[in-house]
Amino acid sequence: GIGARGAELTVTPEAEDLGAILVGDRSATISFTVTNAGGAVTGLLDIDLAGDDAGEFAFSPGGTCISGVTSLAADSSCTILVEFAPTIVGERLALLKVRATPGDVATATLSGAGTGAAMLTLTPASLEFDPVAVGAASVPALFTVMNPGADSGPLAIELTGADAAHFAIIAGGTCINGATILGAGSSCTVLVEHAPTTACAKSAAISISATPG
């Protein structure tokens, strides 16, 4: 006669990239389905994360596979929820392992990348224009925006302060408001001129922001 097929575990998906996540944050939860494709009941499931980077991934509550508790009848399944919570920058790999006796071992590969925060700097930090006649414009001053951190979002560039109307961001710089994204270690420039409409000393600030950044 033909013998009955034993318990046989599978995990789907077999691999999942949980994406690029800022260090200290957590990814969206990914659901893995453990199925007994065999013809007999499995033993109790033993579920863990393995590999050098296993500590960068974690189980999330809400899955129906309970390690040391759940066993699967033939053709039945349960779920495991996993998230990526990087503590350092860089690519990370781990293995989701599900064992049972009977049932053998099934695995799924986990990957993700920890990213650092963007960190914008502006030089010079301050600048004093030479005196300019009312109605005239100064020689443009060059400011450099640097990002020594991870990739920024689009830059938001504006002049702020009570006297901001007496200064202007002019064409010729390489930082484009709402468009420029600075990769890690890259920079761009902003040109500003002083064009007073009234006498007396004037001051303003350049605001450069991004999300992230």
mmCIF file of C-alpha atoms in Angstrom:
data_model
loop_
_atom_site.group_PDB
_atom_site.id
_atom_site.type_symbol
_atom_site.label_atom_id
_atom_site.label_comp_id
_atom_site.label_asym_id
_atom_site.label_seq_id
_atom_site.Cartn_x
_atom_site.Cartn_y
_atom_site.Cartn_z
ATOM 1 C CA GLY A 1 0.000 0.000 0.000
ATOM 2 C CA ILE A 2 0.949 3.666 -0.144
ATOM 3 C CA GLY A 3 2.068 5.139 3.200
ATOM 4 C CA ALA A 4 0.561 8.348 4.538
ATOM 5 C CA ARG A 5 2.589 11.486 3.945
ATOM 6 C CA GLY A 6 4.225 12.833 7.119
ATOM 7 C CA ALA A 7 4.070 16.377 8.490
ATOM 8 C CA GLU A 8 5.836 18.901 6.251
ATOM 9 C CA LEU A 9 6.248 22.567 7.208
ATOM 10 C CA THR A 10 6.540 25.444 4.738
ATOM 11 C CA VAL A 11 6.894 29.204 5.314
ATOM 12 C CA THR A 12 5.671 31.845 2.868
ATOM 13 C CA PRO A 13 6.933 34.205 1.691
ATOM 14 C CA GLU A 14 10.340 32.500 1.551
ATOM 15 C CA ALA A 15 12.123 35.879 1.653
ATOM 16 C CA GLU A 16 11.087 39.390 2.613
ATOM 17 C CA ASP A 17 12.878 42.747 2.464
ATOM 18 C CA LEU A 18 11.546 44.921 5.271
ATOM 19 C CA GLY A 19 13.003 48.050 3.714
ATOM 20 C CA ALA A 20 15.242 50.946 4.722
ATOM 21 C CA ILE A 21 14.363 52.013 8.261
ATOM 22 C CA LEU A 22 15.797 54.856 10.331
ATOM 23 C CA VAL A 23 17.856 53.589 13.264
ATOM 24 C CA GLY A 24 15.618 53.612 16.330
ATOM 25 C CA ASP A 25 12.408 53.250 14.316
ATOM 26 C CA ARG A 26 10.426 50.123 13.442
ATOM 27 C CA SER A 27 9.254 48.833 10.083
ATOM 28 C CA ALA A 28 5.746 47.885 9.152
ATOM 29 C CA THR A 29 4.852 44.401 10.375
ATOM 30 C CA ILE A 30 5.235 41.571 7.872
ATOM 31 C CA SER A 31 3.103 38.439 8.103
ATOM 32 C CA PHE A 32 4.552 34.999 7.360
ATOM 33 C CA THR A 33 2.308 31.964 6.928
ATOM 34 C CA VAL A 34 3.421 28.599 8.280
ATOM 35 C CA THR A 35 1.606 25.691 6.604
ATOM 36 C CA ASN A 36 1.650 21.964 7.222
ATOM 37 C CA ALA A 37 1.625 20.639 3.670
ATOM 38 C CA GLY A 38 1.907 17.047 4.877
ATOM 39 C CA GLY A 39 -0.639 14.465 5.841
ATOM 40 C CA ALA A 40 -0.002 14.193 9.574
ATOM 41 C CA VAL A 41 -0.118 16.501 12.577
ATOM 42 C CA THR A 42 3.127 18.303 13.403
ATOM 43 C CA GLY A 43 4.758 18.400 16.775
ATOM 44 C CA LEU A 44 4.781 21.667 18.717
ATOM 45 C CA LEU A 45 6.282 24.510 16.697
ATOM 46 C CA ASP A 46 9.640 25.922 17.791
ATOM 47 C CA ILE A 47 9.924 29.431 16.305
ATOM 48 C CA ASP A 48 12.986 31.646 16.471
ATOM 49 C CA LEU A 49 15.168 34.175 14.632
ATOM 50 C CA ALA A 50 18.672 33.082 13.699
ATOM 51 C CA GLY A 51 21.823 34.658 12.279
ATOM 52 C CA ASP A 52 24.303 37.348 13.318
ATOM 53 C CA ASP A 53 21.709 40.112 12.782
ATOM 54 C CA ALA A 54 18.773 38.318 14.416
ATOM 55 C CA GLY A 55 18.658 40.954 17.170
ATOM 56 C CA GLU A 56 17.749 43.615 14.589
ATOM 57 C CA PHE A 57 14.441 41.841 13.902
ATOM 58 C CA ALA A 58 11.643 41.032 16.330
ATOM 59 C CA PHE A 59 8.383 39.144 16.588
ATOM 60 C CA SER A 60 5.255 41.305 16.786
ATOM 61 C CA PRO A 61 2.151 40.353 18.753
ATOM 62 C CA GLY A 62 -0.911 39.180 16.884
ATOM 63 C CA GLY A 63 0.416 36.134 15.060
ATOM 64 C CA THR A 64 -1.394 32.824 15.535
ATOM 65 C CA CYS A 65 1.718 30.597 15.605
ATOM 66 C CA ILE A 66 2.777 30.313 19.268
ATOM 67 C CA SER A 67 6.204 28.794 19.878
ATOM 68 C CA GLY A 68 6.001 25.755 22.135
ATOM 69 C CA VAL A 69 2.182 25.762 22.014
ATOM 70 C CA THR A 70 0.926 25.542 18.414
ATOM 71 C CA SER A 71 0.839 22.316 16.434
ATOM 72 C CA LEU A 72 -0.589 22.128 12.929
ATOM 73 C CA ALA A 73 -2.992 19.533 11.573
ATOM 74 C CA ALA A 74 -2.594 18.397 7.983
ATOM 75 C CA ASP A 75 -3.210 21.227 5.483
ATOM 76 C CA SER A 76 -3.648 23.828 8.233
ATOM 77 C CA SER A 77 -1.665 27.009 8.822
ATOM 78 C CA CYS A 78 -0.894 29.823 11.243
ATOM 79 C CA THR A 79 0.852 33.194 11.017
ATOM 80 C CA ILE A 80 3.978 34.824 12.426
ATOM 81 C CA LEU A 81 4.399 38.607 12.521
ATOM 82 C CA VAL A 82 7.885 40.075 12.206
ATOM 83 C CA GLU A 83 9.247 43.632 12.216
ATOM 84 C CA PHE A 84 12.638 45.222 11.556
ATOM 85 C CA ALA A 85 13.987 47.484 14.302
ATOM 86 C CA PRO A 86 17.578 48.441 13.387
ATOM 87 C CA THR A 87 19.971 49.657 16.064
ATOM 88 C CA ILE A 88 22.862 50.446 13.703
ATOM 89 C CA VAL A 89 23.281 51.665 10.126
ATOM 90 C CA GLY A 90 23.772 49.102 7.362
ATOM 91 C CA GLU A 91 22.341 46.056 5.622
ATOM 92 C CA ARG A 92 21.028 43.344 7.946
ATOM 93 C CA LEU A 93 20.113 39.708 7.324
ATOM 94 C CA ALA A 94 18.468 37.080 9.516
ATOM 95 C CA LEU A 95 16.566 33.824 9.207
ATOM 96 C CA LEU A 96 13.092 33.013 10.474
ATOM 97 C CA LYS A 97 13.202 29.338 11.492
ATOM 98 C CA VAL A 98 10.216 27.121 12.289
ATOM 99 C CA ARG A 99 10.851 23.573 13.508
ATOM 100 C CA ALA A 100 8.632 20.716 14.623
ATOM 101 C CA THR A 101 9.097 17.019 15.325
ATOM 102 C CA PRO A 102 7.482 15.655 13.289
ATOM 103 C CA GLY A 103 7.442 18.423 10.701
ATOM 104 C CA ASP A 104 11.112 19.073 9.982
ATOM 105 C CA VAL A 105 12.391 22.681 9.529
ATOM 106 C CA ALA A 106 11.152 25.557 7.356
ATOM 107 C CA THR A 107 12.856 28.930 6.965
ATOM 108 C CA ALA A 108 12.393 32.388 5.467
ATOM 109 C CA THR A 109 15.096 34.971 4.827
ATOM 110 C CA LEU A 110 14.714 38.425 6.395
ATOM 111 C CA SER A 111 16.547 41.511 5.181
ATOM 112 C CA GLY A 112 16.491 45.219 5.848
ATOM 113 C CA ALA A 113 18.735 48.267 5.992
ATOM 114 C CA GLY A 114 19.261 50.570 8.953
ATOM 115 C CA THR A 115 19.665 54.188 7.883
ATOM 116 C CA GLY A 116 21.036 57.211 9.707
ATOM 117 C CA ALA A 117 19.347 60.560 9.995
ATOM 118 C CA ALA A 118 20.062 63.333 7.521
ATOM 119 C CA MET A 119 21.991 66.179 9.156
ATOM 120 C CA LEU A 120 22.001 69.541 7.379
ATOM 121 C CA THR A 121 24.648 72.180 8.036
ATOM 122 C CA LEU A 122 24.973 75.714 6.628
ATOM 123 C CA THR A 123 28.198 77.650 6.139
ATOM 124 C CA PRO A 124 29.023 80.341 6.850
ATOM 125 C CA ALA A 125 26.912 80.314 10.018
ATOM 126 C CA SER A 126 26.590 84.099 9.842
ATOM 127 C CA LEU A 127 27.539 86.839 7.413
ATOM 128 C CA GLU A 128 27.510 90.636 7.455
ATOM 129 C CA PHE A 129 26.930 92.415 4.158
ATOM 130 C CA ASP A 130 28.765 95.612 3.333
ATOM 131 C CA PRO A 131 26.619 98.770 3.519
ATOM 132 C CA VAL A 132 24.217 99.082 0.596
ATOM 133 C CA ALA A 133 22.284 102.156 -0.555
ATOM 134 C CA VAL A 134 18.501 101.994 -0.332
ATOM 135 C CA GLY A 135 17.164 100.697 -3.633
ATOM 136 C CA ALA A 136 20.453 99.022 -4.581
ATOM 137 C CA ALA A 137 21.541 95.408 -4.140
ATOM 138 C CA SER A 138 24.666 93.941 -2.594
ATOM 139 C CA VAL A 139 27.128 91.557 -4.136
ATOM 140 C CA PRO A 140 25.543 88.091 -3.696
ATOM 141 C CA ALA A 141 26.783 86.004 -0.777
ATOM 142 C CA LEU A 142 27.331 82.276 -1.222
ATOM 143 C CA PHE A 143 26.081 79.836 1.429
ATOM 144 C CA THR A 144 26.821 76.112 1.294
ATOM 145 C CA VAL A 145 24.380 73.492 2.564
ATOM 146 C CA MET A 146 26.079 70.213 3.510
ATOM 147 C CA ASN A 147 24.580 66.865 4.489
ATOM 148 C CA PRO A 148 27.083 64.642 6.339
ATOM 149 C CA GLY A 149 24.264 62.267 7.368
ATOM 150 C CA ALA A 150 21.933 59.983 5.405
ATOM 151 C CA ASP A 151 19.886 61.075 2.367
ATOM 152 C CA SER A 152 17.670 64.085 3.029
ATOM 153 C CA GLY A 153 14.180 64.799 1.824
ATOM 154 C CA PRO A 154 13.521 67.754 -0.522
ATOM 155 C CA LEU A 155 15.003 70.977 0.825
ATOM 156 C CA ALA A 156 12.750 73.787 2.033
ATOM 157 C CA ILE A 157 14.628 77.093 1.775
ATOM 158 C CA GLU A 158 13.357 80.427 3.041
ATOM 159 C CA LEU A 159 14.395 83.724 4.585
ATOM 160 C CA THR A 160 12.914 84.425 7.997
ATOM 161 C CA GLY A 161 12.836 87.273 10.484
ATOM 162 C CA ALA A 162 11.316 90.750 10.669
ATOM 163 C CA ASP A 163 13.694 92.102 8.002
ATOM 164 C CA ALA A 164 13.517 89.139 5.621
ATOM 165 C CA ALA A 165 11.945 91.309 2.883
ATOM 166 C CA HIS A 166 15.203 93.293 2.666
ATOM 167 C CA PHE A 167 17.092 90.189 1.534
ATOM 168 C CA ALA A 168 16.485 87.842 -1.378
ATOM 169 C CA ILE A 169 17.467 84.378 -2.524
ATOM 170 C CA ILE A 170 18.569 84.792 -6.117
ATOM 171 C CA ALA A 171 19.135 82.507 -9.099
ATOM 172 C CA GLY A 172 22.485 80.815 -9.542
ATOM 173 C CA GLY A 173 22.621 78.586 -6.480
ATOM 174 C CA THR A 174 22.354 74.831 -6.846
ATOM 175 C CA CYS A 175 19.942 74.295 -3.938
ATOM 176 C CA ILE A 176 16.424 74.401 -5.413
ATOM 177 C CA ASN A 177 13.592 74.988 -2.970
ATOM 178 C CA GLY A 178 11.232 71.997 -2.839
ATOM 179 C CA ALA A 179 13.281 69.990 -5.320
ATOM 180 C CA THR A 180 16.877 69.406 -4.227
ATOM 181 C CA ILE A 181 17.559 66.208 -2.289
ATOM 182 C CA LEU A 182 21.002 65.903 -0.734
ATOM 183 C CA GLY A 183 22.539 62.463 -0.653
ATOM 184 C CA ALA A 184 24.874 61.449 2.133
ATOM 185 C CA GLY A 185 28.024 63.592 2.002
ATOM 186 C CA SER A 186 26.730 65.917 -0.715
ATOM 187 C CA SER A 187 26.173 69.669 -0.800
ATOM 188 C CA CYS A 188 24.563 72.518 -2.718
ATOM 189 C CA THR A 189 24.688 76.306 -2.647
ATOM 190 C CA VAL A 190 22.342 79.215 -1.959
ATOM 191 C CA LEU A 191 22.935 82.777 -3.218
ATOM 192 C CA VAL A 192 21.561 85.645 -1.133
ATOM 193 C CA GLU A 193 21.683 89.390 -1.702
ATOM 194 C CA HIS A 194 20.875 92.338 0.538
ATOM 195 C CA ALA A 195 18.492 94.781 -1.151
ATOM 196 C CA PRO A 196 17.260 97.274 1.499
ATOM 197 C CA THR A 197 14.157 99.312 0.847
ATOM 198 C CA THR A 198 14.644 101.521 3.897
ATOM 199 C CA ALA A 199 17.625 102.831 5.820
ATOM 200 C CA CYS A 200 18.945 101.340 9.111
ATOM 201 C CA ALA A 201 20.556 98.003 9.921
ATOM 202 C CA LYS A 202 18.695 94.919 8.800
ATOM 203 C CA SER A 203 18.988 91.270 9.824
ATOM 204 C CA ALA A 204 17.386 88.016 8.743
ATOM 205 C CA ALA A 205 18.046 84.282 8.811
ATOM 206 C CA ILE A 206 18.215 81.550 6.177
ATOM 207 C CA SER A 207 16.129 78.542 7.112
ATOM 208 C CA ILE A 208 17.063 75.208 5.467
ATOM 209 C CA SER A 209 14.990 72.195 6.416
ATOM 210 C CA ALA A 210 14.073 68.764 5.063
ATOM 211 C CA THR A 211 12.163 65.689 6.162
ATOM 212 C CA PRO A 212 14.249 63.706 6.869
ATOM 213 C CA GLY A 213 16.939 66.266 7.579
#
